[in-house]
Short mmCIF file of C-alpha atoms and ligand atoms in Angstrom, two decimals:
data_model
loop_
_atom_site.label_atom_id
_atom_site.label_comp_id
_atom_site.label_asym_id
_atom_site.label_seq_id
_atom_site.Cartn_x
_atom_site.Cartn_y
_atom_site.Cartn_z
CA UNK U 850 -95.56 -12.66 49.13
CA UNK U 851 -95.34 -14.18 45.62
CA UNK U 852 -92.56 -12.74 43.43
CA UNK U 853 -93.72 -11.92 39.94
CA UNK U 854 -91.37 -13.45 37.42
CA UNK U 855 -91.25 -13.01 33.66
CA UNK U 856 -89.95 -15.96 31.63
CA UNK U 857 -88.22 -15.20 28.34
CA UNK U 858 -87.34 -18.15 26.13
CA UNK U 859 -84.66 -18.04 23.45
CA UNK U 860 -84.12 -21.69 22.48
CA UNK U 861 -81.18 -23.94 23.35
CA UNK U 862 -81.15 -27.63 24.23
CA UNK U 863 -83.61 -27.15 27.09
CA UNK U 864 -86.49 -26.68 24.61
CA UNK U 865 -85.07 -28.70 21.69
CA UNK U 866 -86.33 -31.88 20.09
CA UNK U 867 -84.40 -34.77 18.60
CA UNK U 868 -84.64 -34.76 14.81
CA UNK U 869 -84.18 -38.37 13.75
CA UNK U 870 -83.93 -37.45 10.06
CA UNK U 871 -81.24 -34.83 10.52
CA UNK U 872 -79.69 -36.93 13.25
CA UNK U 873 -79.35 -34.30 15.94
CA UNK U 874 -80.94 -31.90 18.36
CA UNK U 875 -82.60 -28.80 17.00
CA UNK U 876 -85.20 -26.24 18.08
CA UNK U 877 -88.73 -27.36 17.17
CA UNK U 878 -90.47 -25.51 14.33
CA UNK U 879 -92.82 -23.88 16.82
CA UNK U 880 -91.56 -23.17 20.34
CA UNK U 881 -92.15 -25.96 22.83
CA UNK U 882 -95.34 -25.52 24.86
CA UNK U 883 -93.75 -25.24 28.28
CA UNK U 884 -97.05 -25.28 30.12
CA UNK U 885 -97.99 -28.60 28.54
CA UNK U 886 -94.55 -30.07 29.17
CA UNK U 887 -94.35 -28.83 32.75
CA UNK U 888 -97.89 -28.04 33.98
CA UNK U 889 -96.52 -27.23 37.47
CA UNK U 890 -95.22 -23.95 36.04
CA UNK U 891 -98.67 -22.44 36.52
CA UNK U 892 -98.67 -23.12 40.26
CA UNK U 893 -95.10 -22.48 41.33
CA UNK U 894 -96.09 -19.94 43.97
CA UNK U 895 -98.21 -22.48 45.80
CA UNK U 896 -95.82 -25.42 45.31
CA UNK U 897 -92.56 -23.76 46.36
CA UNK U 898 -91.66 -22.06 49.66
CA UNK U 899 -89.91 -19.16 47.87
CA UNK U 900 -93.20 -18.33 46.07
CA UNK U 901 -91.99 -17.57 42.56
CA UNK U 902 -94.97 -16.77 40.40
CA UNK U 903 -94.62 -17.29 36.66
CA UNK U 904 -96.52 -14.15 35.73
CA UNK U 905 -95.77 -13.97 32.02
CA UNK U 906 -93.98 -15.92 29.27
CA UNK U 907 -92.54 -14.44 26.12
CA UNK U 908 -91.07 -16.55 23.32
CA UNK U 909 -88.35 -14.21 22.08
CA UNK U 910 -86.50 -16.52 19.72
CA UNK U 911 -86.09 -20.21 19.15
CA UNK U 912 -82.50 -20.88 18.18
CA UNK U 913 -79.44 -22.90 19.01
CA UNK U 914 -77.33 -20.40 20.94
CA UNK U 915 -74.43 -20.99 18.54
CA UNK U 916 -76.48 -18.81 16.17
CA UNK U 917 -76.69 -15.89 18.62
CA UNK U 918 -75.09 -12.57 17.77
CA UNK U 919 -75.05 -9.13 19.43
CA UNK U 920 -78.41 -8.21 17.84
CA UNK U 921 -80.02 -11.08 19.80
CA UNK U 922 -78.43 -9.82 23.03
CA UNK U 923 -79.93 -6.40 22.34
CA UNK U 924 -83.33 -7.94 21.69
CA UNK U 925 -83.27 -9.77 25.03
CA UNK U 926 -82.03 -6.67 26.91
CA UNK U 927 -84.73 -4.50 25.32
CA UNK U 928 -87.42 -7.04 26.23
CA UNK U 929 -86.30 -6.99 29.86
CA UNK U 930 -85.95 -3.21 29.98
CA UNK U 931 -89.45 -2.71 28.54
CA UNK U 932 -90.93 -4.97 31.25
CA UNK U 933 -88.74 -3.85 34.15
CA UNK U 934 -91.54 -2.22 36.15
CA UNK U 935 -93.99 -5.10 35.76
CA UNK U 936 -91.96 -7.96 37.23
CA UNK U 937 -89.69 -8.60 40.20
CA UNK U 938 -87.25 -10.80 38.30
CA UNK U 939 -86.56 -12.37 34.92
CA UNK U 940 -85.75 -15.96 33.98
CA UNK U 941 -84.22 -16.47 30.55
CA UNK U 942 -83.93 -19.95 29.05
CA UNK U 943 -80.97 -20.19 26.69
CA UNK U 944 -78.53 -22.61 25.07
CA UNK U 945 -75.46 -23.37 27.11
CA UNK U 946 -72.93 -22.81 24.31
CA UNK U 947 -73.02 -19.03 24.40
CA UNK U 948 -74.92 -18.45 27.63
CA UNK U 949 -71.90 -16.80 29.28
CA UNK U 950 -71.66 -14.29 26.40
CA UNK U 951 -75.36 -13.41 26.50
CA UNK U 952 -75.26 -13.20 30.28
CA UNK U 953 -72.29 -10.84 30.18
CA UNK U 954 -73.98 -8.72 27.53
CA UNK U 955 -77.14 -8.40 29.67
CA UNK U 956 -75.01 -7.62 32.73
CA UNK U 957 -73.34 -4.69 30.96
CA UNK U 958 -76.32 -3.36 29.01
CA UNK U 959 -78.53 -3.51 32.11
CA UNK U 960 -75.92 -2.93 34.81
CA UNK U 961 -78.19 -0.40 36.50
CA UNK U 962 -81.24 -2.70 36.60
CA UNK U 963 -82.38 -3.27 40.17
CA UNK U 964 -83.80 -6.71 39.42
CA UNK U 965 -82.25 -10.19 39.17
CA UNK U 966 -81.91 -11.84 35.77
CA UNK U 967 -81.47 -15.62 35.88
CA UNK U 968 -80.25 -17.57 32.87
CA UNK U 969 -80.68 -21.30 32.69
CA UNK U 970 -80.66 -24.12 30.16
CA UNK U 971 -79.94 -27.83 30.11
CA UNK U 972 -77.67 -30.56 28.81
CA UNK U 973 -80.70 -32.78 28.01
CA UNK U 974 -83.98 -31.37 26.62
CA UNK U 975 -87.17 -31.11 28.66
CA UNK U 976 -88.61 -33.63 26.20
CA UNK U 977 -85.56 -35.88 26.53
CA UNK U 978 -87.20 -38.76 28.37
CA UNK U 979 -86.34 -39.87 31.88
CA UNK U 980 -82.78 -38.57 32.06
CA UNK U 981 -82.99 -34.85 32.42
CA UNK U 982 -81.50 -31.84 34.08
CA UNK U 983 -83.88 -29.45 32.33
CA UNK U 984 -86.69 -29.68 34.85
CA UNK U 985 -84.36 -29.23 37.84
CA UNK U 986 -82.58 -26.30 36.28
CA UNK U 987 -85.77 -24.53 35.31
CA UNK U 988 -87.40 -24.97 38.72
CA UNK U 989 -84.17 -23.96 40.48
CA UNK U 990 -83.99 -20.87 38.27
CA UNK U 991 -87.41 -19.74 39.52
CA UNK U 992 -86.55 -20.50 43.13
CA UNK U 993 -83.23 -18.66 42.92
CA UNK U 994 -84.97 -15.77 41.16
CA UNK U 995 -87.38 -15.43 44.09
CA UNK U 996 -84.56 -15.69 46.63
CA UNK U 997 -82.49 -13.14 44.70
CA UNK U 998 -85.43 -10.73 44.89
CA UNK U 999 -85.54 -11.19 48.68
CA UNK U 1000 -81.78 -10.77 48.98
CA UNK U 1001 -81.69 -7.81 46.59
CA UNK U 1002 -79.18 -9.72 44.51
CA UNK U 1003 -79.46 -7.64 41.38
CA UNK U 1004 -77.09 -9.53 39.15
CA UNK U 1005 -77.22 -11.59 36.00
CA UNK U 1006 -76.84 -15.13 37.33
CA UNK U 1007 -76.54 -18.52 35.70
CA UNK U 1008 -78.37 -21.30 37.53
CA UNK U 1009 -77.14 -24.65 36.32
CA UNK U 1010 -76.69 -28.06 37.97
CA UNK U 1011 -75.48 -27.52 41.51
CA UNK U 1012 -74.24 -23.98 40.94
CA UNK U 1013 -75.37 -20.40 40.89
CA UNK U 1014 -72.73 -18.17 39.34
CA UNK U 1015 -72.37 -14.71 37.92
CA UNK U 1016 -72.67 -14.71 34.14
CA UNK U 1017 -69.67 -12.40 33.88
CA UNK U 1018 -67.54 -15.04 35.62
CA UNK U 1019 -68.99 -18.11 33.94
CA UNK U 1020 -67.17 -20.46 31.59
CA UNK U 1021 -68.83 -23.44 29.95
CA UNK U 1022 -66.29 -26.06 30.91
CA UNK U 1023 -68.16 -29.30 30.26
CA UNK U 1024 -70.32 -30.73 27.51
CA UNK U 1025 -70.67 -33.89 29.59
CA UNK U 1026 -71.42 -32.97 33.20
CA UNK U 1027 -74.71 -31.68 34.46
CA UNK U 1028 -72.56 -28.97 36.06
CA UNK U 1029 -71.70 -27.41 32.71
CA UNK U 1030 -70.32 -24.16 34.10
CA UNK U 1031 -67.48 -23.13 36.33
CA UNK U 1032 -66.87 -19.77 37.96
CA UNK U 1033 -63.60 -18.16 36.87
CA UNK U 1034 -61.58 -16.25 39.49
CA UNK U 1035 -64.64 -15.67 41.65
CA UNK U 1036 -66.56 -17.75 44.17
CA UNK U 1037 -69.89 -19.19 43.12
CA UNK U 1038 -72.81 -17.08 44.29
CA UNK U 1039 -74.56 -20.10 45.76
CA UNK U 1040 -74.52 -23.89 45.81
CA UNK U 1041 -77.60 -25.93 45.08
CA UNK U 1042 -78.11 -29.12 47.07
CA UNK U 1043 -80.63 -30.09 49.68
CA UNK U 1044 -80.72 -26.38 50.47
CA UNK U 1045 -79.43 -23.26 48.77
CA UNK U 1046 -76.16 -22.09 50.31
CA UNK U 1047 -75.41 -18.48 49.44
CA UNK U 1048 -71.93 -17.01 49.82
CA UNK U 1049 -71.95 -14.34 52.51
CA UNK U 1050 -70.31 -11.79 50.17
CA UNK U 1051 -72.87 -12.42 47.47
CA UNK U 1052 -75.80 -11.38 49.63
CA UNK U 1053 -74.76 -7.75 50.14
CA UNK U 1054 -77.18 -5.41 48.32
CA UNK U 1055 -75.52 -2.90 46.04
CA UNK U 1056 -76.89 0.55 45.33
CA UNK U 1057 -77.33 1.33 41.67
CA UNK U 1058 -78.29 4.54 39.84
CA UNK U 1059 -81.73 4.77 38.16
CA UNK U 1060 -82.10 2.12 35.49
CA UNK U 1061 -80.99 2.93 31.99
CA UNK U 1062 -80.60 0.68 28.99
CA UNK U 1063 -77.11 1.03 27.53
CA UNK U 1064 -77.52 -1.33 24.64
CA UNK U 1065 -75.12 -0.01 22.03
CA UNK U 1066 -72.63 -2.63 20.98
CA UNK U 1067 -69.83 -2.43 18.44
CA UNK U 1068 -69.64 -6.01 17.26
CA UNK U 1069 -66.36 -5.48 15.39
CA UNK U 1070 -64.40 -7.29 18.09
CA UNK U 1071 -62.59 -10.63 17.84
CA UNK U 1072 -60.94 -13.09 20.21
CA UNK U 1073 -57.60 -14.66 19.31
CA UNK U 1074 -55.95 -17.45 21.26
CA UNK U 1075 -52.18 -17.31 20.94
CA UNK U 1076 -50.25 -20.52 20.33
CA UNK U 1077 -46.48 -21.05 20.17
CA UNK U 1078 -45.31 -20.25 16.65
CA UNK U 1079 -48.43 -18.30 15.68
CA UNK U 1080 -47.55 -16.38 12.54
CA UNK U 1081 -47.64 -12.59 12.98
CA UNK U 1082 -49.23 -12.62 9.50
CA UNK U 1083 -52.40 -14.00 11.09
CA UNK U 1084 -52.56 -10.99 13.38
CA UNK U 1085 -51.77 -8.69 10.44
CA UNK U 1086 -54.58 -10.27 8.43
CA UNK U 1087 -57.08 -9.79 11.25
CA UNK U 1088 -55.85 -6.23 11.77
CA UNK U 1089 -56.64 -5.35 8.18
CA UNK U 1090 -60.34 -6.07 8.46
CA UNK U 1091 -62.83 -3.60 9.92
CA UNK U 1092 -61.89 -4.78 13.40
CA UNK U 1093 -62.15 -2.17 16.17
CA UNK U 1094 -61.13 -4.31 19.11
CA UNK U 1095 -59.14 -7.48 19.70
CA UNK U 1096 -58.99 -9.63 22.80
CA UNK U 1097 -55.89 -11.81 22.83
CA UNK U 1098 -55.72 -14.79 25.14
CA UNK U 1099 -52.10 -14.80 26.13
CA UNK U 1100 -50.14 -17.46 27.98
CA UNK U 1101 -50.03 -17.55 31.77
CA UNK U 1102 -49.93 -14.11 33.36
CA UNK U 1103 -50.75 -12.40 30.03
CA UNK U 1104 -47.58 -13.24 28.12
CA UNK U 1105 -47.15 -13.03 24.35
CA UNK U 1106 -44.14 -13.74 22.12
CA UNK U 1107 -42.00 -10.63 21.67
CA UNK U 1108 -38.67 -11.95 20.36
CA UNK U 1109 -37.53 -13.05 16.90
CA UNK U 1110 -39.55 -13.90 13.82
CA UNK U 1111 -42.63 -14.86 15.80
CA UNK U 1112 -42.76 -11.66 17.81
CA UNK U 1113 -46.28 -10.25 17.83
CA UNK U 1114 -45.08 -6.91 19.17
CA UNK U 1115 -44.78 -5.04 15.83
CA UNK U 1116 -48.22 -6.16 14.61
CA UNK U 1117 -49.91 -5.37 17.92
CA UNK U 1118 -48.15 -2.01 18.16
CA UNK U 1119 -49.27 -1.25 14.60
CA UNK U 1120 -52.88 -2.14 15.40
CA UNK U 1121 -52.91 0.08 18.47
CA UNK U 1122 -51.34 2.93 16.47
CA UNK U 1123 -54.28 2.63 14.05
CA UNK U 1124 -56.72 2.99 16.95
CA UNK U 1125 -57.69 -0.66 17.46
CA UNK U 1126 -58.15 -1.51 21.13
CA UNK U 1127 -56.18 -4.59 22.20
CA UNK U 1128 -57.02 -6.35 25.47
CA UNK U 1129 -54.94 -9.22 26.85
CA UNK U 1130 -56.53 -12.00 28.94
CA UNK U 1131 -55.11 -15.32 30.08
CA UNK U 1132 -55.49 -18.89 28.80
CA UNK U 1133 -54.97 -20.20 32.34
CA UNK U 1134 -57.86 -21.70 34.30
CA UNK U 1135 -57.16 -19.68 37.44
CA UNK U 1136 -55.45 -16.31 37.85
CA UNK U 1137 -55.14 -13.11 35.92
CA UNK U 1138 -53.28 -11.32 33.14
CA UNK U 1139 -51.03 -9.39 35.49
CA UNK U 1140 -48.08 -8.80 33.18
CA UNK U 1141 -45.36 -9.40 35.74
CA UNK U 1142 -43.09 -10.79 33.03
CA UNK U 1143 -41.40 -8.62 30.45
CA UNK U 1144 -43.20 -10.65 27.76
CA UNK U 1145 -46.49 -9.18 28.92
CA UNK U 1146 -45.21 -5.80 30.08
CA UNK U 1147 -43.80 -5.02 26.60
CA UNK U 1148 -47.32 -5.13 25.17
CA UNK U 1149 -48.71 -2.89 27.91
CA UNK U 1150 -45.87 -0.47 27.11
CA UNK U 1151 -47.11 -0.15 23.51
CA UNK U 1152 -50.70 0.46 24.64
CA UNK U 1153 -52.36 -2.93 25.11
CA UNK U 1154 -54.94 -3.07 27.91
CA UNK U 1155 -54.73 -5.69 30.64
CA UNK U 1156 -57.84 -7.85 30.86
CA UNK U 1157 -56.82 -8.67 34.45
CA UNK U 1158 -58.97 -11.49 35.81
CA UNK U 1159 -61.85 -11.21 33.34
CA UNK U 1160 -63.00 -14.26 31.40
CA UNK U 1161 -62.20 -13.93 27.72
CA UNK U 1162 -65.92 -14.07 26.87
CA UNK U 1163 -66.73 -11.31 29.31
CA UNK U 1164 -63.80 -9.23 28.01
CA UNK U 1165 -65.00 -9.62 24.40
CA UNK U 1166 -68.55 -8.54 25.25
CA UNK U 1167 -67.36 -5.72 27.50
CA UNK U 1168 -65.11 -4.41 24.74
CA UNK U 1169 -68.06 -4.40 22.29
CA UNK U 1170 -70.13 -2.58 24.91
CA UNK U 1171 -67.43 -0.05 25.81
CA UNK U 1172 -66.73 0.75 22.14
CA UNK U 1173 -70.46 1.01 21.46
CA UNK U 1174 -71.31 3.28 24.39
CA UNK U 1175 -68.20 5.30 25.17
CA UNK U 1176 -66.45 5.70 21.82
CA UNK U 1177 -63.13 4.51 20.43
CA UNK U 1178 -60.59 6.85 22.08
CA UNK U 1179 -58.12 4.34 23.53
CA UNK U 1180 -57.58 6.07 26.89
CA UNK U 1181 -61.33 6.12 27.43
CA UNK U 1182 -61.65 2.50 26.34
CA UNK U 1183 -58.99 1.59 28.90
CA UNK U 1184 -60.73 3.51 31.69
CA UNK U 1185 -64.02 1.73 31.05
CA UNK U 1186 -62.44 -1.70 30.53
CA UNK U 1187 -60.88 -1.18 33.96
CA UNK U 1188 -64.14 -0.14 35.61
CA UNK U 1189 -66.05 -2.84 37.43
CA UNK U 1190 -69.63 -2.78 36.12
CA UNK U 1191 -70.92 -6.25 36.91
CA UNK U 1192 -68.42 -7.98 39.20
CA UNK U 1193 -66.51 -8.99 36.08
CA UNK U 1194 -63.13 -7.61 37.12
CA UNK U 1195 -61.13 -7.24 40.32
CA UNK U 1196 -59.76 -3.73 39.89
CA UNK U 1197 -57.31 -4.23 42.79
CA UNK U 1198 -55.23 -6.33 40.38
CA UNK U 1199 -54.59 -3.25 38.24
CA UNK U 1200 -52.29 -1.64 40.86
N1 LIG D 1115 -76.03 -26.08 21.15
C1 LIG D 1115 -76.87 -25.86 22.31
C2 LIG D 1115 -77.08 -24.37 22.45
O1 LIG D 1115 -76.21 -23.69 22.94
C3 LIG D 1115 -76.25 -26.43 23.53
C4 LIG D 1115 -77.08 -26.35 24.79
O2 LIG D 1115 -78.06 -25.67 24.89
O3 LIG D 1115 -76.67 -27.03 25.76
O4 LIG D 1115 -78.10 -23.85 22.06
#
């Protein structure tokens, strides 16, 4: 049986053109005609064994994803929610730069959606000549969408290069490789090669409550990467904006300086006392903010929230979503930050 798929386009390299005058890639003035560029799109269900059927295309926006903000995430989520009964799955084309943020936002706002959402993009545009990953990624996105429908894999997934990964675990780790994304602290959902190899764990269907759209976001959240010798004045300056939440990427297992002139403890404690939620993640490539050193534990003692094994991008988006939907009371923020909504966190790490 063909699976009805809705394609939403948002821009990104995949549909960009090369502007020789401006000397760079940019979205075309009018969105690229995908059906002209890739006529096979109209016959996918007869050409592919998984039978994805491109049932509808909607050009939502046409931007470099560096220009995305939470209002764009809401627009995409609302478009999907409004069409949820008409299609079996959604494919969203998107720039790679902020794809992990958008994917996380969709995963939280639509965490009760019983349909797969597949994000894809490319390192080289569809119109980029003979060297291209765009065509592969787009076709794979449709095939994986159809397979995800069959497997009841109701997640927000990124299909890119040889990988299928959860958006909430994705990090853009390469601007060079065709495998632009890596999965942080979680196995990939599937590998793409001659066949699609799904992880056993990833195929288990999960029951979800009736679908609601929880699309409130409080965008007054920032991400700060700590470096040795970072002046506490920087944190003070950030704290005295309208900020409501701060994610700090600490060292190693969630460590931050707490001794001497560079101690961040007084500024962080002051922020928390004023009701700003502070979440600590790790700068490491593998592992979690587990605070098993005093340098991390001191910050938990004054009310910081462990980001555990979340990616910093997922933690930032989740914090916006939690503040937007569940209010600013810090104990409630902590409870929701430590609830697993979209496979973004391993709650066993929280003890
Ligand atoms: N700057 C582009 C974007 O994120 C990069 C890409 O799509 O690969 O829109």
